[in-house]
XYZ file of C-alpha atoms in Angstrom:
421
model
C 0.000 0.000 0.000
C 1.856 3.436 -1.036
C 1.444 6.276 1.414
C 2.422 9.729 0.687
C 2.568 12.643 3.127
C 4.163 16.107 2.833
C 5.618 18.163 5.573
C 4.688 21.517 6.790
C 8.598 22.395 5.857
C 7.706 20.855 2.282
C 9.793 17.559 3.091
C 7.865 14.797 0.878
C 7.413 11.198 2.602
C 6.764 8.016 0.648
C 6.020 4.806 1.753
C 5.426 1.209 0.369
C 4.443 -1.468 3.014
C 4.989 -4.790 2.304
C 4.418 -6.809 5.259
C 5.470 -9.934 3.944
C 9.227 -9.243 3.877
C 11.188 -9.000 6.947
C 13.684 -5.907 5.622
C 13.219 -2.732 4.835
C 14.999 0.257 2.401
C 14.767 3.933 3.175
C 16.201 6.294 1.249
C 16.938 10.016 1.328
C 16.658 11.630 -2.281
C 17.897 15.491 -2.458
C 17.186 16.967 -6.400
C 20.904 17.911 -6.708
C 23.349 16.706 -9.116
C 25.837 17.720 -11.764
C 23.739 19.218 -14.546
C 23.069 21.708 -11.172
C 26.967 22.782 -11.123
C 29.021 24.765 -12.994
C 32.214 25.190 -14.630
C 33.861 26.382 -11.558
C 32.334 23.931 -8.993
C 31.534 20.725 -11.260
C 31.806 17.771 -8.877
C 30.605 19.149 -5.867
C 27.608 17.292 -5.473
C 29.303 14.313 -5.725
C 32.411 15.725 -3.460
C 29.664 16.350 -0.503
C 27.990 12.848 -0.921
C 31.209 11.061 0.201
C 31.769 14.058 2.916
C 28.606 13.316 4.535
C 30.283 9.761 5.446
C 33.212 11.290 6.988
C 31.787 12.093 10.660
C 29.110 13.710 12.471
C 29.130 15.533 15.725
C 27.740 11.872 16.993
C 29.695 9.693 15.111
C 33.260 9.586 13.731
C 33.279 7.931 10.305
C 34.247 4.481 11.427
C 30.739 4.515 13.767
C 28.877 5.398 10.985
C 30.160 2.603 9.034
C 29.860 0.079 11.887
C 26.207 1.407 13.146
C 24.648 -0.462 9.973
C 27.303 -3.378 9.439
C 26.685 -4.799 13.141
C 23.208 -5.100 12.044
C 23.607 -6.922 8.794
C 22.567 -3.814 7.005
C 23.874 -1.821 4.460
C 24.401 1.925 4.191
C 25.520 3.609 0.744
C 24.446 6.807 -1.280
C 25.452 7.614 -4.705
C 24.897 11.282 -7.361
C 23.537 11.457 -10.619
C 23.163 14.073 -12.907
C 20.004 14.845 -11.417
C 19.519 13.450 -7.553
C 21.731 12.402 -4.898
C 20.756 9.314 -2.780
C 21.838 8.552 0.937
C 20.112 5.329 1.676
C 20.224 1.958 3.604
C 18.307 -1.471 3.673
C 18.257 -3.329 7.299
C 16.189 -5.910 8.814
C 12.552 -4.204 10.041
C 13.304 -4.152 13.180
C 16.397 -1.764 12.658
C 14.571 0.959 10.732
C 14.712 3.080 14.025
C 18.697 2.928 13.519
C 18.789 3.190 10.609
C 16.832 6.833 10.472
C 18.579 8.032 13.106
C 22.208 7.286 11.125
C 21.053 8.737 8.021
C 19.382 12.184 10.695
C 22.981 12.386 11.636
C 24.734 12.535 8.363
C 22.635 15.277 6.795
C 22.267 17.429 9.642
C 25.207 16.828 11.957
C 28.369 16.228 9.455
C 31.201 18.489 10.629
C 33.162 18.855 7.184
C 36.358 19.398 8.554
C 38.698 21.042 6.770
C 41.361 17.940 7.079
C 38.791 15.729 6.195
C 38.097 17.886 2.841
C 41.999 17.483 2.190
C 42.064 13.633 2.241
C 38.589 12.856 0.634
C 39.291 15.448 -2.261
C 42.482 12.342 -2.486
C 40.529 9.620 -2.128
C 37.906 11.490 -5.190
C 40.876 11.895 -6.903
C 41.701 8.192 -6.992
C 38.243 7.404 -7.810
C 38.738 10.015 -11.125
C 42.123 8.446 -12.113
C 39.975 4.701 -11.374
C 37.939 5.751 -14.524
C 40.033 7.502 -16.341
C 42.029 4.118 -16.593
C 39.185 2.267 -17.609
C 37.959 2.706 -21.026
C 34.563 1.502 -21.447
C 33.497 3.994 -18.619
C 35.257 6.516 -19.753
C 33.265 6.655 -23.340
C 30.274 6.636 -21.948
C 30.599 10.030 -20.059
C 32.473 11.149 -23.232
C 29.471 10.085 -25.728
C 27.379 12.427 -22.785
C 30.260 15.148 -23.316
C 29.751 14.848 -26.999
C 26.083 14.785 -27.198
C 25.030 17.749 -24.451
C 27.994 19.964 -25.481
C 27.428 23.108 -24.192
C 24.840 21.902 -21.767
C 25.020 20.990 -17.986
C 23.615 17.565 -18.740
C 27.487 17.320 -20.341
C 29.178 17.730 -16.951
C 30.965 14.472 -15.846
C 29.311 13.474 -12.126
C 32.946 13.105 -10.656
C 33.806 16.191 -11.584
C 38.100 16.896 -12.568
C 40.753 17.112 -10.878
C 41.703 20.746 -11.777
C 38.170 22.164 -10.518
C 38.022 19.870 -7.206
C 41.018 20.706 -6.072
C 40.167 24.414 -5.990
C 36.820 23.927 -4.011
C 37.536 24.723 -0.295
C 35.294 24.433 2.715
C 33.391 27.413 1.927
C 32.167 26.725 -1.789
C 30.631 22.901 -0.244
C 28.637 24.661 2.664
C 27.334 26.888 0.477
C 26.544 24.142 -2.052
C 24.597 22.583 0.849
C 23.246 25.032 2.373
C 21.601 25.587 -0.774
C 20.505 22.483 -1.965
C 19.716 20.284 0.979
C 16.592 21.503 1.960
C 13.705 19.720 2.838
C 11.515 21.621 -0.199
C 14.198 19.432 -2.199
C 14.079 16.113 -0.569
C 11.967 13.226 -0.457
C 12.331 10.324 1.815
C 10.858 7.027 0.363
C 10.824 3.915 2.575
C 9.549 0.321 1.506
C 9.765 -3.309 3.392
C 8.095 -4.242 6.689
C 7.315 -1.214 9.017
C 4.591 -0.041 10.913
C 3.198 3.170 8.819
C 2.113 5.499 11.396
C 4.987 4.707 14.081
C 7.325 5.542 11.570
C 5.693 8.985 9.944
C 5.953 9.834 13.871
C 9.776 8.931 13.776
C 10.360 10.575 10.506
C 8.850 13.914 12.392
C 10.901 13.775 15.519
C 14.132 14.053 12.954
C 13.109 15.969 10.555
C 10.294 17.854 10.740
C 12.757 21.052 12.118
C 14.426 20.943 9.037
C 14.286 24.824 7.866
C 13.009 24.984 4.229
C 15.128 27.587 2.072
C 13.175 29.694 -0.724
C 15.091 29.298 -4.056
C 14.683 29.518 -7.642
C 16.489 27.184 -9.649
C 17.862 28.169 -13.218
C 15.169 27.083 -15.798
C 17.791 24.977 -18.642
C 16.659 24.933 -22.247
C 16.451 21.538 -23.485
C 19.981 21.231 -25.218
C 20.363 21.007 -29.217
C 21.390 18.449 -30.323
C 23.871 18.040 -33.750
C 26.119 15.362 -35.245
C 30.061 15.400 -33.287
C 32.508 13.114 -32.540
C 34.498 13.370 -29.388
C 37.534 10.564 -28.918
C 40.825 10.063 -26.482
C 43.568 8.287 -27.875
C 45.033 5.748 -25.685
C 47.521 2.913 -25.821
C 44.494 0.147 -25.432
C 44.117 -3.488 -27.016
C 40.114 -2.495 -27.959
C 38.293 -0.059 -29.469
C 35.509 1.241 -26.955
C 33.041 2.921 -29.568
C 29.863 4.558 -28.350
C 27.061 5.965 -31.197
C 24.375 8.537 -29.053
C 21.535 9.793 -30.756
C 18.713 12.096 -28.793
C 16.307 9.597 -26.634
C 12.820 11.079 -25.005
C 12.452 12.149 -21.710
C 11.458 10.050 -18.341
C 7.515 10.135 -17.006
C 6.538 9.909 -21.092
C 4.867 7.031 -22.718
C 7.322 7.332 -25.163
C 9.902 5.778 -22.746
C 7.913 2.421 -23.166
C 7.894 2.448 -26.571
C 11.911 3.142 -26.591
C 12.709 0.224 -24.062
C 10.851 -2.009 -26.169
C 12.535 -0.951 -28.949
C 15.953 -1.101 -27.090
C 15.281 -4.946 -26.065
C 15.046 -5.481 -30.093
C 17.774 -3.185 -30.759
C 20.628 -4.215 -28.376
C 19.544 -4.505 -25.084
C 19.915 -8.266 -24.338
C 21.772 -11.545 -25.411
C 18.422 -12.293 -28.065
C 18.692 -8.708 -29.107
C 19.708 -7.718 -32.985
C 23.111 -6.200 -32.493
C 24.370 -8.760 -29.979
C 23.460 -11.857 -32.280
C 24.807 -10.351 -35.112
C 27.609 -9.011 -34.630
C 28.667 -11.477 -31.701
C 26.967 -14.718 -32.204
C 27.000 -14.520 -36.030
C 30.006 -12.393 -36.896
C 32.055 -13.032 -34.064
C 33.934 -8.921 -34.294
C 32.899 -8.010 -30.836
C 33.108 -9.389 -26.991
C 30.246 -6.715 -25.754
C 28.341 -5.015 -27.731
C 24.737 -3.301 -26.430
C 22.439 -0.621 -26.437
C 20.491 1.297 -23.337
C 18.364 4.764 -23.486
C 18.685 7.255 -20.916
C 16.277 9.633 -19.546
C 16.202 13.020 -17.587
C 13.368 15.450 -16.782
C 13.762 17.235 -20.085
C 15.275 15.148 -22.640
C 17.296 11.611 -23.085
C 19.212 9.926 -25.120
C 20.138 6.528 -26.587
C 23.451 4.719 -26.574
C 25.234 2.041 -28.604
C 28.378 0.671 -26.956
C 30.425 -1.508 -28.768
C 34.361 -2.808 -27.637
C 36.342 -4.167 -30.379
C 39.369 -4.793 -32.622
C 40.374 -1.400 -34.257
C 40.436 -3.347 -37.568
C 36.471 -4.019 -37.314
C 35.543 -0.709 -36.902
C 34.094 -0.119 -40.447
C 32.575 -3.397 -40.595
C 30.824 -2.976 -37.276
C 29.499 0.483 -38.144
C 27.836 -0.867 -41.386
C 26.259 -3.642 -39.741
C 24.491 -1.293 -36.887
C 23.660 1.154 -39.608
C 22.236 -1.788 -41.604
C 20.372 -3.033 -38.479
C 18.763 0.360 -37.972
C 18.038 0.777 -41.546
C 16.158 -2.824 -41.303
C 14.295 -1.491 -38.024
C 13.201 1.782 -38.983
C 12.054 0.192 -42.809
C 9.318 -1.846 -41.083
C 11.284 -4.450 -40.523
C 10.433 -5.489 -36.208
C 8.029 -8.614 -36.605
C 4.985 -8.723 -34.003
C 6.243 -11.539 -32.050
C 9.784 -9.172 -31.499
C 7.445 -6.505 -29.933
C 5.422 -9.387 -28.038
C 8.435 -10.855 -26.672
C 10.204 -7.810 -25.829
C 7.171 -6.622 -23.569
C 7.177 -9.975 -22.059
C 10.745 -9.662 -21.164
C 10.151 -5.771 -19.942
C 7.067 -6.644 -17.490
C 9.363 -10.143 -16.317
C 12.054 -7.429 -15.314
C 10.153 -5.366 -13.897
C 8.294 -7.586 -11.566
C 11.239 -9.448 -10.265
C 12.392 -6.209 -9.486
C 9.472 -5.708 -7.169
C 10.922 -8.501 -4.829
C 13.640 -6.381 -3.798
C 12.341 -3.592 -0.976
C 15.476 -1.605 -2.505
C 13.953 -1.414 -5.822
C 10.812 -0.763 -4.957
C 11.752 2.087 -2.739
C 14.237 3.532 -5.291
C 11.395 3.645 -7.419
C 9.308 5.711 -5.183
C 11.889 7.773 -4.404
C 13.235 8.992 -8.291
C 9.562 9.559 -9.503
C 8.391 11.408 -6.979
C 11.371 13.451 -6.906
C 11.669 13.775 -10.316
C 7.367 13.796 -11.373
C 5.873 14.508 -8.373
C 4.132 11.396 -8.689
C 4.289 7.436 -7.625
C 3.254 4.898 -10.692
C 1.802 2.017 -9.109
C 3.059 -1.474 -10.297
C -0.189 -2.146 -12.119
C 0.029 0.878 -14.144
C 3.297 0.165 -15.158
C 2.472 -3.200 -16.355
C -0.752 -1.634 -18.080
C 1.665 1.138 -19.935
C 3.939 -1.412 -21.461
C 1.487 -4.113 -22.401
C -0.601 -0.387 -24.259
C 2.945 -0.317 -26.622
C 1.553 -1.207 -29.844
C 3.950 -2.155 -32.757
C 2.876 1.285 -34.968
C 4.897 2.848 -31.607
C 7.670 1.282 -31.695
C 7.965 1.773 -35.174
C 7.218 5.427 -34.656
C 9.839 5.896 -32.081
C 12.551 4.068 -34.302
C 12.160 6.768 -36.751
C 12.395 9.443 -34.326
C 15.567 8.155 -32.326
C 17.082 6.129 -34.936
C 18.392 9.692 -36.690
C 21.711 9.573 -38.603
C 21.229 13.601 -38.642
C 21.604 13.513 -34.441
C 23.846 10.453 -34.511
C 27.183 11.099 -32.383
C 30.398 9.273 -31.847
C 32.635 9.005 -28.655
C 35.919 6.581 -28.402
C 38.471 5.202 -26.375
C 41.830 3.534 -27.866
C 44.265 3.183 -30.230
C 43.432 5.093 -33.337
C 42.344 8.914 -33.896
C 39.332 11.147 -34.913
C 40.029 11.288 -38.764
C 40.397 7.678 -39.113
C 36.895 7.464 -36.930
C 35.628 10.271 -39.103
C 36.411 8.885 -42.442
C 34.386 5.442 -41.279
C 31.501 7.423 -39.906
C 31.228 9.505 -43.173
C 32.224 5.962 -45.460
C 28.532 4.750 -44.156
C 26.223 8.078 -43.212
C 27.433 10.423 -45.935
């Protein structure tokens, strides 16, 4: 049964009980993230996420960690481009704890100024992590290449250059700011007692001083063809092709993840048995769409032998060609929904899932889709939508290239040009 109640201090409060479980997940989602920064501060959402671990006036970091551990529970929070999420799943009986933990991190963390020295260290290893791995690297590069000129383009970790010239003052401003209750939701799903635990969610937070701000309105970004690339001294090819995607909270979205399970978003999908299974040129190779408030996008990631490269790039363009031509059979579409509703309720066994779910749309929307409706929404997709949706995402006009390894951007643009014109 979902449960929704809003705070006099405009601090939202969503709940999911499930009585037949013996955990429960509650999470803390704050609408701040790196399309929120700047040039001068990019990172610092993510930068106060792992600060907020590093000790309270209650608790020194080690206590924090150890609070949830010596219950079997676990404690984590990770940024977007669009939210931040502090959150922790425990056995029901430990929700108390747990609240009180997560209180203690957002209102009582000291950010010490030694403690900003040897995080902004241990971010910095966390930048050089990714920077050495290629196939995460492309993807925030296809995101660099695609919102150029936009916020959405701002890497979530941030660099190295622009952290290490935020000081104390620049992250309590930042949070000050932006961790306010009229910015926060707290969604909670598993086992719990409804009304005990509004009444605990009051005694911590109901003090919690709302902040009047206006955030920038962002035009939509434009999107054109580009190709971004870093040349490294790697055995694969990490390729990504982006092309604009639809926004979350639309209908479209449905139509788009069927499409994507066609597409290239499983083992049974198009680009993965033809290029692996059949052809044998690539290890992984898949596609995913991503969504924001205002826009999206979709992605095809491919890792392979330099010497493929044209070959590969025909056959996707030749696959999309096929699928925006009329050529998805009924039973594709019927199977891919299949597989979208299977995911989707085996995801609804896990109290996590369910309360992340809570948690990003009503952050996000303002609103909580119950499971049926979801189910409804994707079994509505009807195969003149995903046809329509092909045409519109499937765009060789909007289609953008990002790459990591061993070659260059003239021998990348000479392929792309070779198949697109």
């Amino acid at each position: 049964m979902f449960n929704k109640i809003v705070l006099e201090n405009g601090l939202r409060i969503v709940t999911e009980n499930i009585p037949y479980v013996k955990s429960v997940s509650i999470g803390i989602w704050i609408e701040i993230g790196s399309r929120f920064e700047n040039q001068s501060n990019n990172g610092i959402s993510h930068f106060i996420e792992h600060m907020l671990f590093k000790g309270t006036e209650n608790r020194t970091a080690k206590q924090i960690a150890e609070s949830i551990d010596s219950v079997g529970g676990q404690l984590n929070a990770f940024t977007s481009k669009e939210f931040t999420c502090f959150y922790a799943k425990v056995l029901d009986e430990h929700l108390p704890l747990a609240v009180d933990v997560l209180a203690d991190m957002i209102f009582n963390s000291k950010f010490n100024e030694e403690d900003i020295i040897k995080e902004k260290n241990v971010v910095f290893e966390e930048i050089n992590m990714y920077e050495d791995s290629p196939e995460d690297l492309v993807h925030d590069l296809i995101c660099q290449t695609m919102f150029d000129g936009h916020p959405l383009a701002y890497p979530i970790l941030g660099s190295s250059s622009i952290l290490e010239k935020i000081n104390k003052k620049n992250v309590l401003d930042y949070y000050k700011q932006y961790y306010t209750p009229n910015n926060t939701v707290i969604s909670i799903a598993g086992n719990f007692d409804t009304d005990k635990t509004i009444e605990l969610i009051y005694k911590y937070f109901s003090n919690w001083i709302p902040v009047k701000k206006e955030k920038d309105e962002q035009c939509p970004p434009m999107f054109y063809r580009r190709i971004m690339g870093k040349t490294k001294n790697t055995e694969q090819l990490h390729l990504c092709l982006g092309m604009k995607g639809v926004p979350q909270g639309t209908n479209e979205m449905y139509h788009l993840m069927v499409l994507n399970n066609i597409f290239g978003g499983s083992m049974s999908s198009r680009l993965f048995q033809k290029i692996r299974e059949e052809r044998g040129l690539a290890y992984s190779i898949y596609s995913y769409p991503s969504s924001y408030k205002d826009t999206g996008m979709f992605t095809i990631y491919v890792g392979l032998n330099p010497n493929y490269v044209s070959t590969v790039l025909q056959l996707i363009t030749e696959e999309i060609d096929k699928i925006k031509n009329g050529g998805m059979t009924s039973d594709e579409i019927y199977k891919s929904k299949e597989q979208l509703k299977g995911n989707y309720i085996l995801g609804l066994e896990s109290t996590s899932s369910r309360m992340s779910s809570m948690g990003k749309s009503e952050l996000l929307h303002g609103k909580i889709y119950r499971p049926k409706e979801i189910l409804e929404m994707i079994d509505s997709v009807q195969r003149e939508d995903v046809e329509n949706i092909a045409k519109e995402v499937l765009d060789f006009n909007r289609l953008n290239i990002s790459f990591v390894g061993d070659i260059n951007n003239n021998q990348i643009e000479s392929n792309f040009k070779k198949i697109i014109g």
